[in-house]
Short mmCIF file of C-alpha atoms in Angstrom, two decimals:
data_model
loop_
_atom_site.label_atom_id
_atom_site.label_comp_id
_atom_site.label_asym_id
_atom_site.label_seq_id
_atom_site.Cartn_x
_atom_site.Cartn_y
_atom_site.Cartn_z
CA MET M 1 -0.24 -0.11 0.16
CA ASN M 2 3.26 2.42 0.18
CA THR M 3 3.41 2.72 -3.38
CA PRO M 4 -0.24 3.73 -4.17
CA VAL M 5 -0.14 6.24 -1.11
CA ARG M 6 3.05 8.03 -2.57
CA ILE M 7 1.59 8.13 -5.91
CA TRP M 8 -1.83 9.43 -4.76
CA LEU M 9 -0.09 11.96 -2.43
CA VAL M 10 1.61 13.02 -5.45
CA VAL M 11 -0.71 13.48 -8.14
CA TRP M 12 -3.27 15.38 -5.55
CA TYR M 13 -0.76 17.80 -4.38
CA LEU M 14 -0.26 18.72 -8.14
CA TRP M 15 -3.62 18.57 -8.81
CA ALA M 16 -4.16 21.07 -6.08
CA CYS M 17 -1.15 23.10 -6.86
CA ILE M 18 -3.07 23.91 -10.24
CA ARG M 19 -6.06 24.56 -8.88
CA TYR M 20 -4.86 27.16 -6.29
CA ARG M 21 -1.90 28.50 -8.88
CA ALA M 22 0.67 27.06 -6.26
CA ILE M 23 4.36 26.58 -7.42
CA PRO M 24 4.81 22.81 -6.57
CA TRP M 25 8.39 22.48 -5.75
CA HIS M 26 7.86 25.51 -2.93
CA TYR M 27 6.35 22.78 -1.04
CA PHE M 28 10.11 21.96 0.25
CA GLN M 29 10.05 25.61 1.21
CA LEU M 30 7.31 25.46 3.61
CA ASN M 31 9.67 25.09 6.55
CA ARG M 32 12.73 26.95 5.19
CA ARG M 33 13.39 28.91 8.41
CA TYR M 34 14.32 26.02 9.99
CA PHE M 35 16.72 24.87 7.49
CA ASN M 36 20.44 24.70 8.21
CA ALA M 37 22.13 26.65 5.12
CA ARG M 38 25.48 26.28 5.95
CA LYS M 39 24.98 22.61 6.58
CA GLY M 40 22.55 22.27 4.09
CA LEU M 41 20.17 19.73 6.41
CA PHE M 42 17.58 20.26 8.69
CA SER M 43 19.98 19.76 11.71
CA LYS M 44 18.40 17.51 14.56
CA LEU M 45 20.93 19.66 16.72
CA ASP M 46 19.06 22.61 15.78
CA MET M 47 15.57 20.93 16.10
CA ASP M 48 16.96 20.04 19.41
CA ARG M 49 16.92 23.49 20.56
CA LEU M 50 13.31 23.93 19.76
CA ILE M 51 11.93 21.22 22.21
CA PRO M 52 10.97 22.62 25.93
CA SER M 53 13.65 20.88 28.16
CA SER M 54 11.05 18.81 29.79
CA TRP M 55 10.22 16.78 26.53
CA ARG M 56 13.95 16.74 25.21
CA LEU M 57 16.36 13.72 25.15
CA HIS M 58 19.87 14.36 25.54
CA GLN M 59 21.66 14.49 22.08
CA TYR M 60 25.73 15.50 21.27
CA TYR M 61 27.96 14.39 18.53
CA TYR M 62 29.27 11.38 18.04
CA HIS M 63 33.23 11.06 19.22
CA PRO M 64 34.61 7.22 20.46
CA ASP M 65 36.18 9.02 23.24
CA THR M 66 33.10 10.88 24.58
CA PRO M 67 31.51 7.82 25.34
CA PRO M 68 27.42 8.01 27.12
CA ALA M 69 27.26 7.79 30.77
CA ARG M 70 24.66 5.25 30.42
CA TYR M 71 23.20 2.61 27.44
CA PRO M 72 21.65 2.22 25.29
CA VAL M 73 21.94 5.09 22.41
CA PHE M 74 21.11 5.58 19.22
CA ILE M 75 23.83 6.72 16.92
CA LYS M 76 22.66 8.73 13.93
CA PRO M 77 23.08 11.20 11.23
CA GLU M 78 22.38 14.58 12.01
CA TRP M 79 19.86 14.31 9.10
CA GLY M 80 18.03 11.55 8.20
CA GLN M 81 14.61 10.29 7.30
CA ASN M 82 12.68 7.15 7.80
CA ALA M 83 15.48 5.90 10.05
CA ASN M 84 18.17 5.52 7.34
CA GLY M 85 21.95 5.50 9.16
CA ILE M 86 20.15 4.78 12.74
CA ILE M 87 22.42 1.91 14.77
CA LEU M 88 21.41 0.93 18.73
CA ALA M 89 24.61 1.03 20.28
CA LYS M 90 24.16 -1.24 23.72
CA ASN M 91 27.32 -0.97 24.99
CA LEU M 92 31.08 0.67 25.13
CA GLU M 93 32.25 -1.70 23.02
CA GLU M 94 29.40 -1.14 20.29
CA TYR M 95 29.40 2.74 20.78
CA ARG M 96 33.14 2.62 19.79
CA VAL M 97 32.91 -0.08 16.91
CA PHE M 98 30.87 2.77 15.09
CA GLN M 99 33.69 5.29 14.76
CA SER M 100 34.73 3.40 11.42
CA ILE M 101 31.30 3.93 9.79
CA ALA M 102 31.45 7.26 11.13
CA ARG M 103 34.92 7.89 9.41
CA SER M 104 33.84 6.79 6.24
CA SER M 105 31.00 9.29 5.82
CA ASP M 106 30.66 12.52 5.17
CA LEU M 107 27.94 13.50 7.29
CA PRO M 108 28.27 14.06 10.99
CA PHE M 109 26.60 11.86 13.61
CA ILE M 110 24.74 12.59 17.04
CA VAL M 111 24.39 10.25 19.85
CA GLN M 112 20.50 10.28 21.61
CA GLU M 113 20.05 8.59 24.54
CA ALA M 114 16.91 5.77 24.12
CA ALA M 115 13.70 7.56 25.23
CA PRO M 116 12.03 6.16 28.52
CA GLY M 117 8.16 5.20 27.88
CA ASN M 118 6.62 1.81 26.60
CA GLN M 119 4.59 3.07 23.93
CA GLU M 120 5.93 5.54 20.24
CA PHE M 121 3.40 7.85 18.73
CA GLU M 122 3.36 9.89 15.85
CA ILE M 123 1.96 13.22 15.18
CA TYR M 124 1.14 14.78 12.17
CA PHE M 125 -0.17 18.24 11.91
CA LEU M 126 -0.96 20.92 9.36
CA ARG M 127 -1.28 24.51 10.26
CA SER M 128 -3.89 26.63 9.27
CA THR M 129 -3.26 29.50 6.48
CA ILE M 130 -4.53 31.92 8.91
CA PRO M 131 -1.38 32.81 11.47
CA SER M 132 -3.77 32.93 14.71
CA GLY M 133 -6.57 30.04 13.49
CA ALA M 134 -7.05 26.74 14.48
CA TRP M 135 -4.66 23.83 13.02
CA HIS M 136 -6.51 22.33 9.76
CA PHE M 137 -5.07 18.69 10.28
CA LEU M 138 -4.09 16.57 13.33
CA SER M 139 -3.10 12.56 13.25
CA ILE M 140 -2.38 10.55 16.09
CA THR M 141 -1.09 7.28 14.79
CA ARG M 142 0.41 4.67 17.39
CA VAL M 143 3.56 2.75 16.01
CA THR M 144 4.38 -0.86 17.68
CA ASN M 145 7.12 -3.38 17.11
CA THR M 146 5.99 -7.08 16.45
CA CYS M 147 9.22 -8.35 17.24
CA ARG M 148 9.44 -7.41 20.69
CA MET M 149 12.46 -5.70 20.99
CA ARG M 150 13.37 -3.36 23.94
CA HIS M 151 14.43 -0.33 21.77
CA PRO M 152 13.45 -0.75 18.06
CA ILE M 153 13.97 1.20 15.26
CA ASN M 154 10.49 1.88 13.78
CA SER M 155 10.57 3.06 10.18
CA ILE M 156 8.37 2.14 7.16
CA HIS M 157 11.37 0.33 5.91
CA ASN M 158 10.83 -2.12 8.82
CA PRO M 159 8.90 -5.26 8.52
CA CYS M 160 8.23 -5.49 12.09
CA THR M 161 6.80 -1.81 12.50
CA VAL M 162 2.90 -1.59 12.92
CA TYR M 163 0.97 1.69 12.35
CA GLU M 164 -2.44 2.39 13.89
CA ASP M 165 -4.52 5.68 13.98
CA ILE M 166 -6.07 6.16 17.39
CA THR M 167 -7.49 10.06 16.08
CA PRO M 168 -10.81 9.09 16.88
CA SER M 169 -10.48 7.34 19.99
CA ILE M 170 -9.16 10.50 21.52
CA SER M 171 -11.64 13.23 22.71
CA PRO M 172 -11.94 16.69 21.47
CA ALA M 173 -10.55 17.62 24.62
CA GLY M 174 -7.62 15.46 24.32
CA LEU M 175 -6.83 16.39 20.51
CA VAL M 176 -7.12 20.49 21.71
CA THR M 177 -4.33 19.38 24.65
CA ILE M 178 -2.00 17.38 21.99
CA GLN M 179 -2.29 20.37 19.55
CA GLY M 180 -1.56 22.63 22.48
CA PHE M 181 1.89 20.52 23.35
CA MET M 182 3.16 20.56 19.45
CA SER M 183 2.45 24.67 19.60
CA GLN M 184 5.38 24.58 22.32
CA LEU M 185 7.85 23.51 20.01
CA ALA M 186 7.98 25.78 17.14
CA PRO M 187 5.24 27.56 14.72
CA PHE M 188 5.93 24.47 12.00
CA PRO M 189 3.43 25.01 8.85
CA MET M 190 3.58 21.08 8.57
CA ALA M 191 5.64 18.63 10.64
CA ARG M 192 5.30 14.91 12.14
CA VAL M 193 6.74 14.76 15.41
CA GLY M 194 7.58 11.25 16.84
CA VAL M 195 7.38 10.73 20.41
CA LYS M 196 7.73 7.96 23.47
CA ALA M 197 5.48 8.07 26.33
CA ASP M 198 4.01 5.21 29.20
CA GLY M 199 0.45 5.02 26.88
CA LEU M 200 -2.10 7.44 25.75
CA SER M 201 -2.50 8.56 29.49
CA GLY M 202 1.01 9.40 29.17
CA LEU M 203 1.02 11.65 26.31
CA LEU M 204 -2.23 13.26 27.14
CA ALA M 205 -0.45 14.27 30.73
CA GLY M 206 2.70 15.95 28.96
CA ARG M 207 4.74 12.86 30.07
CA PHE M 208 6.60 12.39 27.09
CA HIS M 209 9.99 12.81 25.53
CA VAL M 210 10.69 14.04 21.70
CA VAL M 211 12.36 11.34 19.64
CA GLU M 212 12.27 12.87 16.16
CA ILE M 213 10.86 15.66 14.33
CA ASN M 214 10.18 15.30 10.30
CA LEU M 215 10.21 18.92 8.18
CA PHE M 216 11.07 17.76 5.02
CA LEU M 217 8.52 15.17 3.46
CA PRO M 218 6.47 14.34 6.57
CA MET M 219 4.26 11.83 5.68
CA PRO M 220 1.24 11.46 7.33
CA LEU M 221 1.42 7.79 9.15
CA VAL M 222 -2.36 7.55 9.43
CA LEU M 223 -2.30 6.72 5.69
CA LEU M 224 -0.05 3.51 6.52
CA SER M 225 -2.40 2.64 9.43
CA LYS M 226 -3.71 -0.98 9.06
CA ASN M 227 -7.18 0.16 10.82
CA VAL M 228 -7.86 2.95 8.06
CA PRO M 229 -9.76 1.68 4.98
CA TRP M 230 -8.21 2.69 1.69
CA GLU M 231 -11.43 5.15 0.74
CA LYS M 232 -10.59 7.00 4.24
CA LYS M 233 -7.10 7.21 3.24
CA LYS M 234 -7.66 8.91 0.13
CA GLN M 235 -9.95 11.39 1.38
CA ILE M 236 -6.94 12.05 4.26
CA ILE M 237 -4.88 12.50 0.94
CA ARG M 238 -7.41 14.76 -1.10
CA HIS M 239 -7.58 17.20 2.09
CA THR M 240 -3.79 17.07 3.20
CA MET M 241 -2.65 17.74 0.05
CA SER M 242 -5.22 20.23 -0.84
CA HIS M 243 -4.46 22.28 2.08
CA ALA M 244 -0.67 21.72 1.65
CA ALA M 245 -0.92 23.57 -1.96
CA ARG M 246 -3.14 26.51 -0.11
CA LEU M 247 -0.17 26.70 2.51
CA VAL M 248 2.50 26.85 -0.27
CA LYS M 249 0.43 29.55 -2.02
CA THR M 250 1.01 31.33 1.21
CA ILE M 251 5.04 31.67 0.72
CA PRO M 252 6.30 34.94 -0.61
CA ARG M 253 8.66 34.60 -3.51
CA SER M 254 11.16 36.94 -1.93
CA GLU M 255 11.42 34.15 0.72
CA VAL M 256 12.50 31.27 -1.70
CA ARG M 257 15.83 31.17 -1.42
CA GLU M 258 17.64 27.83 -0.47
CA TRP M 259 17.45 24.69 -3.23
CA ILE M 260 16.37 22.79 -0.41
CA PHE M 261 15.32 19.85 -2.22
CA PHE M 262 18.55 19.02 -3.70
CA LYS M 263 20.63 19.76 -0.64
CA LYS M 264 18.26 17.31 1.12
CA ILE M 265 18.67 14.31 -1.53
CA THR M 266 22.50 14.95 -1.41
CA ALA M 267 22.47 14.21 2.11
CA HIS M 268 20.00 11.56 1.60
CA TYR M 269 22.13 8.97 -0.55
CA LYS M 270 25.07 9.96 1.59
CA VAL M 271 22.96 7.95 4.59
CA THR M 272 21.30 5.77 2.61
CA PRO M 273 23.07 2.12 2.22
#
């Protein structure tokens, strides 16, 4: 289902751009203010500074002689997507073995402590085109790992990863609460935020840690959820891509400066095995 989803996303977005007279490739400029032009990427360490301290995980640049105080930790490229290039180091030996991989790469790597919490959630949102208006779309997807690993590296490429849309099971007040939490990060026009918490109750109580903020091509993972029928997914695609085109239409041409797409594609191939 992944390929049809991607095709529908692209086709409907292009149709919406024609309808609203938006420039399609300006889609990559929606989060341009958070793009690190010097590094040519959306830096995970830059994102880290946008996260309130109570939700932040300790992160730093990888160096074999500065091991973490406790394990396990995740070692990941400073930029990466869909878990490309991430490994789990469970002890000092595994941490230092990674040195040979780091030396052969053009990209810097960071170390991130493993997040507490027994459940993972992906929160996707699109803001209104009106700065002071309500959010246009919000979905909450629960991520589980059928291989029952303690610290799995979940992604769309992991066959053990399963997605479940839980948005309908959350009360309107609960959705407003989650929206309020996401508003404390930064005014991203569009994003997908991965968090870990001890169940939905922990998420709604604000007891969670942010694992990842995806700003480049944040697919709403509700579209990969097993409990959402294909007709409903097509409705979500039409809804979100139409609004994405309207958001793109609001970008002043004078602010389009960075060739974000090409720089990100270059970085992607550097971390893709």
